[in-house]
mmCIF file of C-alpha atoms and ligand atoms in Angstrom:
data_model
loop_
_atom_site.group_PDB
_atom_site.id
_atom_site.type_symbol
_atom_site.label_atom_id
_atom_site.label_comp_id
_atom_site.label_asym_id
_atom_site.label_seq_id
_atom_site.Cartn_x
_atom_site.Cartn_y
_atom_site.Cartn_z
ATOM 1 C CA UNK A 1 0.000 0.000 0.000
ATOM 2 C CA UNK A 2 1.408 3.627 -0.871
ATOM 3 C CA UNK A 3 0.996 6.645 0.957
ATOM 4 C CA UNK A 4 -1.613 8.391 -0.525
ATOM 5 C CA UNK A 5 -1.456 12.715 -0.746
ATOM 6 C CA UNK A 6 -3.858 13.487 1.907
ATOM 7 C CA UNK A 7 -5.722 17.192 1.595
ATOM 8 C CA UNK A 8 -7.955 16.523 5.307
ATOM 9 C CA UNK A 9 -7.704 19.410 7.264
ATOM 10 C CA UNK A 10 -7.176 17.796 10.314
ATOM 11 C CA UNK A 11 -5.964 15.509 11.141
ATOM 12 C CA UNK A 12 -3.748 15.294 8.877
ATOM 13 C CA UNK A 13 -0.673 14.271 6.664
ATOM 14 C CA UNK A 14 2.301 14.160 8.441
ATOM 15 C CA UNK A 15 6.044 14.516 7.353
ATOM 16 C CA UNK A 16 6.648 10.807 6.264
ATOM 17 C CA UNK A 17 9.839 11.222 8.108
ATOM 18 C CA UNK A 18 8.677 11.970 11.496
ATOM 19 C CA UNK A 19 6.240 8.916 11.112
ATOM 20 C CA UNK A 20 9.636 6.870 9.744
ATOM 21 C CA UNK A 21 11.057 7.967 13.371
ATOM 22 C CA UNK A 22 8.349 7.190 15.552
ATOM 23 C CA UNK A 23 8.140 3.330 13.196
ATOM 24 C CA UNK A 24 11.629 2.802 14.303
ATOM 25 C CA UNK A 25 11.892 3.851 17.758
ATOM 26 C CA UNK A 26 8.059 2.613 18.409
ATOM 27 C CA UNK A 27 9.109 -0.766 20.702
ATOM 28 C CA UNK A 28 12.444 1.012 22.531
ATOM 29 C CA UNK A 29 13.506 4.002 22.637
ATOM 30 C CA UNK A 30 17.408 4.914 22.558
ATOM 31 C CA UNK A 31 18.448 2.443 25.401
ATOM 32 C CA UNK A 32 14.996 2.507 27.546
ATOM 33 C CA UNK A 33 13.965 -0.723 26.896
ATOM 34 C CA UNK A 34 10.538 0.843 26.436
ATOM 35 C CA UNK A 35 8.334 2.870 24.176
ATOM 36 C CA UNK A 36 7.046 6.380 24.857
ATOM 37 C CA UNK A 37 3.965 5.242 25.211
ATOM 38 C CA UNK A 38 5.014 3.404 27.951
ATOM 39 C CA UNK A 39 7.022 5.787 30.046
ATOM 40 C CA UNK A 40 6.623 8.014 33.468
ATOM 41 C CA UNK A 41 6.233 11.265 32.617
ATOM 42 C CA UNK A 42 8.255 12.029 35.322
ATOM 43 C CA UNK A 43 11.142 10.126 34.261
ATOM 44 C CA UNK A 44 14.663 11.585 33.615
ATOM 45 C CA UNK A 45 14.072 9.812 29.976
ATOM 46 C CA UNK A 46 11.018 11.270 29.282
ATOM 47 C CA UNK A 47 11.680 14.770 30.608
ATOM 48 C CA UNK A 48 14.652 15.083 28.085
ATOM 49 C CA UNK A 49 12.046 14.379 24.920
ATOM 50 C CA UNK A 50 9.656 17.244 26.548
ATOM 51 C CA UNK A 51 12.464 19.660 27.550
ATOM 52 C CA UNK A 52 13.812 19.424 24.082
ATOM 53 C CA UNK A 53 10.144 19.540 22.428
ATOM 54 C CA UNK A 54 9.634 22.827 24.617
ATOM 55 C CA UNK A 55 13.275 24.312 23.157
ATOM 56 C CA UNK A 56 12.601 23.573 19.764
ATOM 57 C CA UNK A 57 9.418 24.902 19.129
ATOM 58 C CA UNK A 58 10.947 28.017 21.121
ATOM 59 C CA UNK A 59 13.614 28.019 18.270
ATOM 60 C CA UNK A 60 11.606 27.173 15.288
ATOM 61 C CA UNK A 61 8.800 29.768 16.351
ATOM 62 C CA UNK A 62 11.216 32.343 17.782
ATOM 63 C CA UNK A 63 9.531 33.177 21.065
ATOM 64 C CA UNK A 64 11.245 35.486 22.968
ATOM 65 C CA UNK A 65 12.334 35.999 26.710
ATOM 66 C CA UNK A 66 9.552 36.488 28.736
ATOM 67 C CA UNK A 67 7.065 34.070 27.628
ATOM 68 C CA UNK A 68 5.669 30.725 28.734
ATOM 69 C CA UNK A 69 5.311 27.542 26.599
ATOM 70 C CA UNK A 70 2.427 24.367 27.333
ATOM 71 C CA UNK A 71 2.025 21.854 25.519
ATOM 72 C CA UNK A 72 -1.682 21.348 27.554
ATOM 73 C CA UNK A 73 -4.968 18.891 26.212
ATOM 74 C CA UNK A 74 -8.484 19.893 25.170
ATOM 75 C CA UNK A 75 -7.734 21.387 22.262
ATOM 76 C CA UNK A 76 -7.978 24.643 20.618
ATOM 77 C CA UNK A 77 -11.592 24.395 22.098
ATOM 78 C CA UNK A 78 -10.468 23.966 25.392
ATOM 79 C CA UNK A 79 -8.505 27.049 24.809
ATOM 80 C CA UNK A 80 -11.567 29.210 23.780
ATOM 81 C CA UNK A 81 -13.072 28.869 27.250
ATOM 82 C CA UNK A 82 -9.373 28.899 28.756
ATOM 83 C CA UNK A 83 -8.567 32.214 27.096
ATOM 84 C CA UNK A 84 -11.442 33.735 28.357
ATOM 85 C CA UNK A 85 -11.122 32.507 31.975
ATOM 86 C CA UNK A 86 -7.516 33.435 32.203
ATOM 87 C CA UNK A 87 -7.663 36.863 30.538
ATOM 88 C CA UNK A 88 -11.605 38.261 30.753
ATOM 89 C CA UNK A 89 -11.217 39.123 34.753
ATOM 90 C CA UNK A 90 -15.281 40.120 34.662
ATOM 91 C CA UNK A 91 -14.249 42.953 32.009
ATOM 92 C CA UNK A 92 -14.607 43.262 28.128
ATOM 93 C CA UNK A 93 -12.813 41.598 24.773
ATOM 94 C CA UNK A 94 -12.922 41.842 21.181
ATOM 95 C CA UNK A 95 -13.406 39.142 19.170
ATOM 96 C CA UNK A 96 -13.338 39.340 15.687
ATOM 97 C CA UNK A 97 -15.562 37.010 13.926
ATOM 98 C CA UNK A 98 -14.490 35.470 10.583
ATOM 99 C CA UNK A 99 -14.974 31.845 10.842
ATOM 100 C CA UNK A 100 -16.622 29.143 12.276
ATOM 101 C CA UNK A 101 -14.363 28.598 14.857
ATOM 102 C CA UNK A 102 -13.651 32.417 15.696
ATOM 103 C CA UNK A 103 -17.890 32.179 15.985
ATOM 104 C CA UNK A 104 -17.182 29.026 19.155
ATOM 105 C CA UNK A 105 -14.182 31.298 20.579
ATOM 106 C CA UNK A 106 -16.777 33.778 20.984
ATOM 107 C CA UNK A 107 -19.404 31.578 21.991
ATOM 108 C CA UNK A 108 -17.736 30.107 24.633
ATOM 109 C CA UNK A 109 -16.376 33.397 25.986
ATOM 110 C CA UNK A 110 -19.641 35.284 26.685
ATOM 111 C CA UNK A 111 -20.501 32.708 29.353
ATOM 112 C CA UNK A 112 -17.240 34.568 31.412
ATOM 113 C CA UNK A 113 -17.512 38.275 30.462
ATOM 114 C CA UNK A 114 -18.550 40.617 28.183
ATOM 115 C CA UNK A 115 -17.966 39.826 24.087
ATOM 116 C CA UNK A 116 -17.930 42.768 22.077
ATOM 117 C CA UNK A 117 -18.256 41.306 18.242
ATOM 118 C CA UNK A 118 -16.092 43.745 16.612
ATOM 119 C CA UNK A 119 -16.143 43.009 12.972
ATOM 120 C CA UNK A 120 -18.113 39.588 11.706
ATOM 121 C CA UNK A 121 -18.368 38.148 7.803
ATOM 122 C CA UNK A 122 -20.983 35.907 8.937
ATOM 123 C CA UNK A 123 -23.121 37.433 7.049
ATOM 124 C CA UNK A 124 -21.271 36.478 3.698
ATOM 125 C CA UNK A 125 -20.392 33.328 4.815
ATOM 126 C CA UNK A 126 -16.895 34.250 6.045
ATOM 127 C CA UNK A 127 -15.684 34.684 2.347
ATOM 128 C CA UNK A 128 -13.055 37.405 3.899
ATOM 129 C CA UNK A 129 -11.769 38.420 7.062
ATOM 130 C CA UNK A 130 -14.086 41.284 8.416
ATOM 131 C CA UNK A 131 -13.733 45.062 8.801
ATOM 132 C CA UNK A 132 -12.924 45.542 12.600
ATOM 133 C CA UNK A 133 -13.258 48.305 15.369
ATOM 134 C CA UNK A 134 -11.660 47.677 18.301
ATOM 135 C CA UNK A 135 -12.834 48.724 21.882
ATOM 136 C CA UNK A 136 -10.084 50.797 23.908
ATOM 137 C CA UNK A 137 -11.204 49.273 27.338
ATOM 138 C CA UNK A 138 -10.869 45.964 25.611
ATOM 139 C CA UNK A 139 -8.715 43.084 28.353
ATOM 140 C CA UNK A 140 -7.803 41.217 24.920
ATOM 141 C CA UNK A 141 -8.434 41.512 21.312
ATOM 142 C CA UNK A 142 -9.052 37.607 19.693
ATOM 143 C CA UNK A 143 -8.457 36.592 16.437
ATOM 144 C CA UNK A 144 -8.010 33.017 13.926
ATOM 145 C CA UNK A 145 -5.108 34.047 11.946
ATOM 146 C CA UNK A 146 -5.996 31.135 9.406
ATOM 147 C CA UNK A 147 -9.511 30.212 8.916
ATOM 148 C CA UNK A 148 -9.468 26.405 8.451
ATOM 149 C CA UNK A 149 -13.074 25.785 6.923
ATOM 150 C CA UNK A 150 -13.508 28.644 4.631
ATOM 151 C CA UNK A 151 -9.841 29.454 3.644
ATOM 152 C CA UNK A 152 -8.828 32.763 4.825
ATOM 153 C CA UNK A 153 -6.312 33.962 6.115
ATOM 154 C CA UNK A 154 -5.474 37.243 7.918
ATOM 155 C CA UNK A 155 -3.082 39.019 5.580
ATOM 156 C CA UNK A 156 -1.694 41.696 8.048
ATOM 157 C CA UNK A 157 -2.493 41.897 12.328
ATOM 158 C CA UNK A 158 -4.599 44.147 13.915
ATOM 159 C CA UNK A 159 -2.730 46.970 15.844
ATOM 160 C CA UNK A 160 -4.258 46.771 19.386
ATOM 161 C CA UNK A 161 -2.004 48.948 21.382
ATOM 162 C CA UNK A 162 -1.382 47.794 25.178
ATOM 163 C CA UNK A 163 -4.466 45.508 24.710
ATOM 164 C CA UNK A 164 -3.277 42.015 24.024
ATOM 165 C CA UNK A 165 -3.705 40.146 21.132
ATOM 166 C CA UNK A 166 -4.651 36.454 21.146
ATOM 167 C CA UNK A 167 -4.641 34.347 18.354
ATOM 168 C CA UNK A 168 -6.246 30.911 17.625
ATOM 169 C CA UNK A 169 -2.932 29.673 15.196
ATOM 170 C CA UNK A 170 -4.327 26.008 14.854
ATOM 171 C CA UNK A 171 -4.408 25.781 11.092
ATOM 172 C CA UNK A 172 -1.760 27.646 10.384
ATOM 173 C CA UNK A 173 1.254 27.832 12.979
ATOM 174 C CA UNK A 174 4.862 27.362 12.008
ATOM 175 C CA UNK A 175 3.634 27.498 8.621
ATOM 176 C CA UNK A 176 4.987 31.520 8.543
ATOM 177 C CA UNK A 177 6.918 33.700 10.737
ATOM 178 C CA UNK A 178 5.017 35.262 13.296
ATOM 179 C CA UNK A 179 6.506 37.934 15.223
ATOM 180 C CA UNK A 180 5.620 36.535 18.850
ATOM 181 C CA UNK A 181 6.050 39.685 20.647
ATOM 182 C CA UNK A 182 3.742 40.922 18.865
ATOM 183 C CA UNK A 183 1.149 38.552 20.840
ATOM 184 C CA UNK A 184 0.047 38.351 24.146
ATOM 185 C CA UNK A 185 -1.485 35.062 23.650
ATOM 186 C CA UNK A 186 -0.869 32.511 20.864
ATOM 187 C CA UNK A 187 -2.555 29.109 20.898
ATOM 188 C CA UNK A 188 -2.757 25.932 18.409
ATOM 189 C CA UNK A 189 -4.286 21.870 18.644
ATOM 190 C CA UNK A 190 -1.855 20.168 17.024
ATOM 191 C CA UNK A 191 -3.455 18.205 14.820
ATOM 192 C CA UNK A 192 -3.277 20.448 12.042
ATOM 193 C CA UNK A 193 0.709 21.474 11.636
ATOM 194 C CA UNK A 194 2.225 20.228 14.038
ATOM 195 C CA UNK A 195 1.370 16.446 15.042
ATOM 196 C CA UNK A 196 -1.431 14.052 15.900
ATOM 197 C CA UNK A 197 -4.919 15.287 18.008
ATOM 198 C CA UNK A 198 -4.513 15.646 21.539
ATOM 199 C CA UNK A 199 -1.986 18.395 22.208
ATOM 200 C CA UNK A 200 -2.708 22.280 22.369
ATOM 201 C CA UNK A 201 0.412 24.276 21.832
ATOM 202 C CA UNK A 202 -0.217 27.641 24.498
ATOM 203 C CA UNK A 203 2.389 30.726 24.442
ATOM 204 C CA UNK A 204 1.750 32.992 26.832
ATOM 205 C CA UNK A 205 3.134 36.825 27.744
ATOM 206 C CA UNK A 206 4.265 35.971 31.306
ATOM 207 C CA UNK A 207 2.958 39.777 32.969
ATOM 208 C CA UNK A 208 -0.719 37.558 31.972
ATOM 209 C CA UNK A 209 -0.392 35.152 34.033
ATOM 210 C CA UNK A 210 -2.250 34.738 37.568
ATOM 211 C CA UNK A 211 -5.131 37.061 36.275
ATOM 212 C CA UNK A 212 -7.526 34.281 36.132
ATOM 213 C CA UNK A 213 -11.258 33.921 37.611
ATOM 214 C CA UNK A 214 -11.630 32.173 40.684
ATOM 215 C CA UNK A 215 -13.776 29.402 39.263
ATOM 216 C CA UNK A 216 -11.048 28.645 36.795
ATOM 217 C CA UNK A 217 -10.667 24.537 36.658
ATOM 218 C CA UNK A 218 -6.698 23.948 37.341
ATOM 219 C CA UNK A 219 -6.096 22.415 34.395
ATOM 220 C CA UNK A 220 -7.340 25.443 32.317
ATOM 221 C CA UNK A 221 -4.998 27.962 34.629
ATOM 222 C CA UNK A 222 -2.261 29.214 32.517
ATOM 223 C CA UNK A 223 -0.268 30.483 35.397
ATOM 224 C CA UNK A 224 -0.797 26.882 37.684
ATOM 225 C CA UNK A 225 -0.011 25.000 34.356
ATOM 226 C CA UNK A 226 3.154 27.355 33.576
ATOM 227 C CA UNK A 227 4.297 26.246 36.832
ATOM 228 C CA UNK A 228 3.853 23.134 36.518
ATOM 229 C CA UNK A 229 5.270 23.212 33.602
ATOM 230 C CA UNK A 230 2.353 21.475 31.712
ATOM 231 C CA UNK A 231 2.766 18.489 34.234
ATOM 232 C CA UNK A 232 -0.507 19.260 36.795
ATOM 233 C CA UNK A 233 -1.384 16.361 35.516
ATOM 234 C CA UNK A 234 -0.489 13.775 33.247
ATOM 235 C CA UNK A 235 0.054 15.186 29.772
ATOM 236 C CA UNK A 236 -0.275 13.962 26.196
ATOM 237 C CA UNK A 237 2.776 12.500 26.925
ATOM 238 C CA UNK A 238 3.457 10.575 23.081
ATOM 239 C CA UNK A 239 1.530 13.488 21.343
ATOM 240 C CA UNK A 240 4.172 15.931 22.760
ATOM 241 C CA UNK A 241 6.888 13.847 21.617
ATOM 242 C CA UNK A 242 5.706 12.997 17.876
ATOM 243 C CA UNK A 243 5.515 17.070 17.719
ATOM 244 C CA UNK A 244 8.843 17.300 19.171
ATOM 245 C CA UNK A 245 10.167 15.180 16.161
ATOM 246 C CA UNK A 246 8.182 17.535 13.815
ATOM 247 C CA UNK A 247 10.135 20.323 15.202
ATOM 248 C CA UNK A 248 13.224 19.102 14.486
ATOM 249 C CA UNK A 249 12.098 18.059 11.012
ATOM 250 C CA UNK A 250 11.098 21.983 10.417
ATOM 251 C CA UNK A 251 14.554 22.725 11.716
ATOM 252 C CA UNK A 252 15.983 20.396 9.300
ATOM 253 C CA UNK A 253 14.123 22.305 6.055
ATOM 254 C CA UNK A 254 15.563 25.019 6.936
ATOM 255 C CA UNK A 255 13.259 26.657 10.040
ATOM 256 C CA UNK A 256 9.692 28.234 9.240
ATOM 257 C CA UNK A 257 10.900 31.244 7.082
ATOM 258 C CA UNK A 258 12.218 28.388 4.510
ATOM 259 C CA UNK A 259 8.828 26.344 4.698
ATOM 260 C CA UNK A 260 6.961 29.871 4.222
ATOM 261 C CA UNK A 261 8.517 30.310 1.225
ATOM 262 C CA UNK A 262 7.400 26.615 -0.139
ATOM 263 C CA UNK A 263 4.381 27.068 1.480
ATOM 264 C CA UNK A 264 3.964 30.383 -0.695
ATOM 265 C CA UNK A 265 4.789 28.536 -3.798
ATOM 266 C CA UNK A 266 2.315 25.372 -3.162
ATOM 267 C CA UNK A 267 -0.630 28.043 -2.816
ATOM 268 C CA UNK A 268 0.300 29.980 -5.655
ATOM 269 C CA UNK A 269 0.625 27.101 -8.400
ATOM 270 C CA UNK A 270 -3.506 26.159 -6.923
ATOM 271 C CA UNK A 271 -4.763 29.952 -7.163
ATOM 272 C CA UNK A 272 -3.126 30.577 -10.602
ATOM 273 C CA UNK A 273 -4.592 26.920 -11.302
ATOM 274 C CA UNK A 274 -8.209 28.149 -10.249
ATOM 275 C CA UNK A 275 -7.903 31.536 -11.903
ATOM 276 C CA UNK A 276 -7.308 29.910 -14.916
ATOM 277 C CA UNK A 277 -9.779 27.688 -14.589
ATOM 278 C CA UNK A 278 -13.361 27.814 -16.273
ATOM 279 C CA UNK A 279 -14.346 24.932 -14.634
ATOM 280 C CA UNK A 280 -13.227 25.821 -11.117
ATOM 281 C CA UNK A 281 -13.645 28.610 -9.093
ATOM 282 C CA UNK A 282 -12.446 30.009 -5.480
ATOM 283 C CA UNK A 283 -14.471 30.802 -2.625
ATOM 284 C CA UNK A 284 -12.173 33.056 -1.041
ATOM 285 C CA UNK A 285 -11.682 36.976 -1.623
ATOM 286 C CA UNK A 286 -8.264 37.088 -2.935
ATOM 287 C CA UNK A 287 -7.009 39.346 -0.428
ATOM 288 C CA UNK A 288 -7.462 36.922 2.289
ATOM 289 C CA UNK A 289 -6.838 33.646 0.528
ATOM 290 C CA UNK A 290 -5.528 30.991 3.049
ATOM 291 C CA UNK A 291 -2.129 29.475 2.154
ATOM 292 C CA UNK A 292 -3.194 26.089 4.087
ATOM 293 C CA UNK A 293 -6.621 25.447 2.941
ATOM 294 C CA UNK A 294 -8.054 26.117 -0.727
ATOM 295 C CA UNK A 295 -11.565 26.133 -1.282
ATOM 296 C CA UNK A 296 -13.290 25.742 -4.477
ATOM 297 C CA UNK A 297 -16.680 25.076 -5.921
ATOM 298 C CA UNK A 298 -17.763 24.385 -9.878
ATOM 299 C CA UNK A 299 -20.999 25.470 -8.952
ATOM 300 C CA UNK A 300 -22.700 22.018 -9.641
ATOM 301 C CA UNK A 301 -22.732 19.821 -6.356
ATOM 302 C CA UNK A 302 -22.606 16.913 -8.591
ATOM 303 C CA UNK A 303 -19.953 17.866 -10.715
ATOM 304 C CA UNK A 304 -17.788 18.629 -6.839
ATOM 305 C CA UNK A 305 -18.786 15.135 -5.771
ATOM 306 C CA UNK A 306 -17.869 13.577 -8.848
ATOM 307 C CA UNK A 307 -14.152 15.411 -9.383
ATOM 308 C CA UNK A 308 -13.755 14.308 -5.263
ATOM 309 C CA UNK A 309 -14.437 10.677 -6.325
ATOM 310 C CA UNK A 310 -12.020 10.549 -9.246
ATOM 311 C CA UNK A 311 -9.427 12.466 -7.329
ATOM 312 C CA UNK A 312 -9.802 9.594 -4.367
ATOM 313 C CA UNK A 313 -9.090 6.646 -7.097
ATOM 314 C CA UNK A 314 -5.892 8.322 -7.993
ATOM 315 C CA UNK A 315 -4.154 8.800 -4.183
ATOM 316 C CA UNK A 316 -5.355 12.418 -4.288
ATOM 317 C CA UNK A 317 -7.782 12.109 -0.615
ATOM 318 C CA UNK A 318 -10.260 13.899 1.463
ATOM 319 C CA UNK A 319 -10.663 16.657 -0.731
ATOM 320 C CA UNK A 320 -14.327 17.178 0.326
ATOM 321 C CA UNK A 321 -15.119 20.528 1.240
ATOM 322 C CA UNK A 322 -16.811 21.491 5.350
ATOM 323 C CA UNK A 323 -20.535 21.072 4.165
ATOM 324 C CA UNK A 324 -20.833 25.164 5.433
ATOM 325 C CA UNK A 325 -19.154 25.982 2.315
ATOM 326 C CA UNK A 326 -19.396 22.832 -0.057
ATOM 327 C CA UNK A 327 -17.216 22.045 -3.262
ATOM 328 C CA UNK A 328 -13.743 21.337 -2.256
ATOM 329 C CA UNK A 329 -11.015 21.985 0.409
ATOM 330 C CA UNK A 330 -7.744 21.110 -0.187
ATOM 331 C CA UNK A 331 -5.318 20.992 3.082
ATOM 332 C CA UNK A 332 -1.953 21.981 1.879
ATOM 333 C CA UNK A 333 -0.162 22.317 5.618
ATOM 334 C CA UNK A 334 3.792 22.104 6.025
ATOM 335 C CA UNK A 335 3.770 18.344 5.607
ATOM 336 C CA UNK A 336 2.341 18.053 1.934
ATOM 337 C CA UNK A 337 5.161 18.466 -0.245
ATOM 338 C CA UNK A 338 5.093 20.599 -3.512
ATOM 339 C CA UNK A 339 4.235 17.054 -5.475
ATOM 340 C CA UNK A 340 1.367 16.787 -3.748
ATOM 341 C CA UNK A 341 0.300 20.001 -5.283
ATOM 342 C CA UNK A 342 1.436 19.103 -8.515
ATOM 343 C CA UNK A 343 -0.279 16.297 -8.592
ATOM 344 C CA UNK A 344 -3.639 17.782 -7.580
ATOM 345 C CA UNK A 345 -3.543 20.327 -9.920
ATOM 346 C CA UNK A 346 -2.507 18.092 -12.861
ATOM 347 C CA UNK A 347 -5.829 16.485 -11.979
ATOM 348 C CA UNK A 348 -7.738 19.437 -12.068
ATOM 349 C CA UNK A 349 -6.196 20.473 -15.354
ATOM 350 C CA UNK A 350 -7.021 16.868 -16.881
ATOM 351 C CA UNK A 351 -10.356 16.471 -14.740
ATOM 352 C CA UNK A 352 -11.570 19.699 -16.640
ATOM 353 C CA UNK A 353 -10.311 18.518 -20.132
ATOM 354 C CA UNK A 354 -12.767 15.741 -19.852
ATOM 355 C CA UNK A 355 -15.523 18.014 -18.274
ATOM 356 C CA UNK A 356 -18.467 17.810 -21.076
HETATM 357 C C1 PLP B 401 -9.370 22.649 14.074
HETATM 358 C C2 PLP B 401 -9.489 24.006 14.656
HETATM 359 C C3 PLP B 401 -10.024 24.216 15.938
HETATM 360 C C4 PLP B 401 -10.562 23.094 16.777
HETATM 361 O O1 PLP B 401 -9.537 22.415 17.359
HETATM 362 P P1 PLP B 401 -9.784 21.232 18.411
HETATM 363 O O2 PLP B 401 -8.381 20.809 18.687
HETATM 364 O O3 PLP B 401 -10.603 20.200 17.705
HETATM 365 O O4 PLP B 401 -10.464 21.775 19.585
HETATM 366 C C5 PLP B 401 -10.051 25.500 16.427
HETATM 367 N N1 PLP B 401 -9.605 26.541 15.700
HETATM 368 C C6 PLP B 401 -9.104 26.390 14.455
HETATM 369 C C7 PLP B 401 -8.639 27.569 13.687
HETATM 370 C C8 PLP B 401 -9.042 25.110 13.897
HETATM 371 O O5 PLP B 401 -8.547 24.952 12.656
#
């Protein structure tokens, strides 16, 4: 059986050799005797995988002195009540709405404090990230940097001021350079980027810490996590390791601003594919176009289901599109390479040859 090209948008494809690693040190690691899975998270062993997990993604992401890392569980939706509990202290924040997961961020907030919705494209299915204004009194301003489901992407920050910014970066961290300083807050699941489900990657400013609501569960303290250093409890102890070996594998291409500029290239040869198309069309303004997730539509649900079918007999998978938006989605994250892309739009081009 061959590995196929997998678009899903998560989970999703891995770098084949990250999954090569885990295959071969699956049964005993170095000179453990044992596998991951199987060890104390407390152990010296163990400790030196999540130390060095914790230092690379410090590396590859460039955060600075003065912030916290956690790798933490729950998810990015976890993180949406999290955020809010940690940061809210019975005031007002800004949430900017341009997605179906910015819409649960905000959701889940207004059962802690006060949302103000300062810019939405819900109206227009989320075909562009919003017009904003932002609130001066504001604890935090919140925003989805990538917008998994309808493929957008924020194509420059907000400017909040003091007011931190927080930002949901599950679809699309490590995938560019971020200036972390920039960021109060900076959250991610893992299942998108970085490695399988189960792990939430948290940064956080550390003069944010220890502001959280008394009702706060432990586990979603950032301050009682940071100093616990993600070990209040048991953590996703094999999770944080298989993303530990996909930071080293970023580090070996070359660190993010080398995969941004592959990443740049893979979107580019499927927008100029779709703009020439007559058969295909995007569903994204331009100006906003996500560089991890392309979606498309011909217009003609059968036509979409059909072209997802054929693409599925030749390797090309999960190209469906989220039913909110229909047509197509292709997930083009760090760890498809630039055939992958190829090959999809070859498809396209040949698909629509034989399109009567
Ligand atoms: C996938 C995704 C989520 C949901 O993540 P979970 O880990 O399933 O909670 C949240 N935000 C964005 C932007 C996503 O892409």
């Amino acid at each position: 059986m061959n590995r196929v090209f997998n678009f899903a948008p998560g989970p999703s494809m891995l770098a084949t050799e990250v999954i090569e690693k885990v295959q071969k040190d699956l049964l005993c690691y170095g000179s453990t005797g044992m596998s991951v899975m199987e060890m104390s998270h407390r152990s010296k062993m163990y400790l030196e995988i999540f130390d060095k997990a914790v230092a690379d993604f410090k590396d590859v992401m460039g955060v600075p002195e003065g912030y916290k890392v956690m790798f933490l569980q729950g998810g990015a939706t976890a993180m949406f009540a999290a955020v809010a509990l940690n940061l809210m202290q019975g005031g007002k924040a800004d949430y900017i709405d341009s997605g179906n997961f910015a819409h649960n961020a905000l959701l889940e907030a207004q059962k802690y404090g006060e949302v103000n919705v300062a810019g939405s494209s819900r109206a227009d299915n989320y075909a562009y990230i919003p017009a904003y204004t932002l609130s001066p009194d504001a604890r935090y301003v919140h925003i989805t940097t990538n917008n998994t489901i309808y493929g957008t992407r924020y194509d420059r920050l907000p400017e909040t001021g003091d007011v931190p910014l927080v930002a949901d970066m599950s679809s699309n961290i490590l995938s560019e350079v971020y200036d972390v300083s920039k960021f109060g807050v900076i959250y991610a699941g893992a299942q998108k980027n970085v490695g399988p489900a189960g792990v939430v990657i948290l940064v956080v400013r550390e003069d944010l810490l220890g502001h959280e609501l008394p009702i706060t569960p432990k586990v979603m303290s950032f301050k009682k996590m940071a100093d616990a250093d993600s070990m209040l409890n048991t953590p996703n102890c094999f999770g944080i390791y298989v993303a530990g070996l996909t930071f080293e594998w970023i580090k070996a291409q070359g660190g993010v601003a080398a995969i941004e500029k592959v990443n740049i290239e893979k979107a580019k040869l499927l927008y100029d594919c779709l703009d020439e198309s007559k058969l295909f069309h995007g569903t994204a303004a331009p100006q906003y176009r996500s560089r991890m997730n392309v979606t498309f539509v011909t217009g003609d649900a059968d036509k979409d289901a059909a072209f997802v079918k054929a693409a599925a007999a030749k390797g090309l998978v999960n190209l469906k599109g989220h039913r909110t938006v229909g047509g197509m989605r292709a997930s083009i994250y760090n760890a498809m390479p630039m055939e992958g892309v190829k090959a999809l739009v070859a498809f396209m081009q040949d698909f629509e040859a034989h399109d009567r």
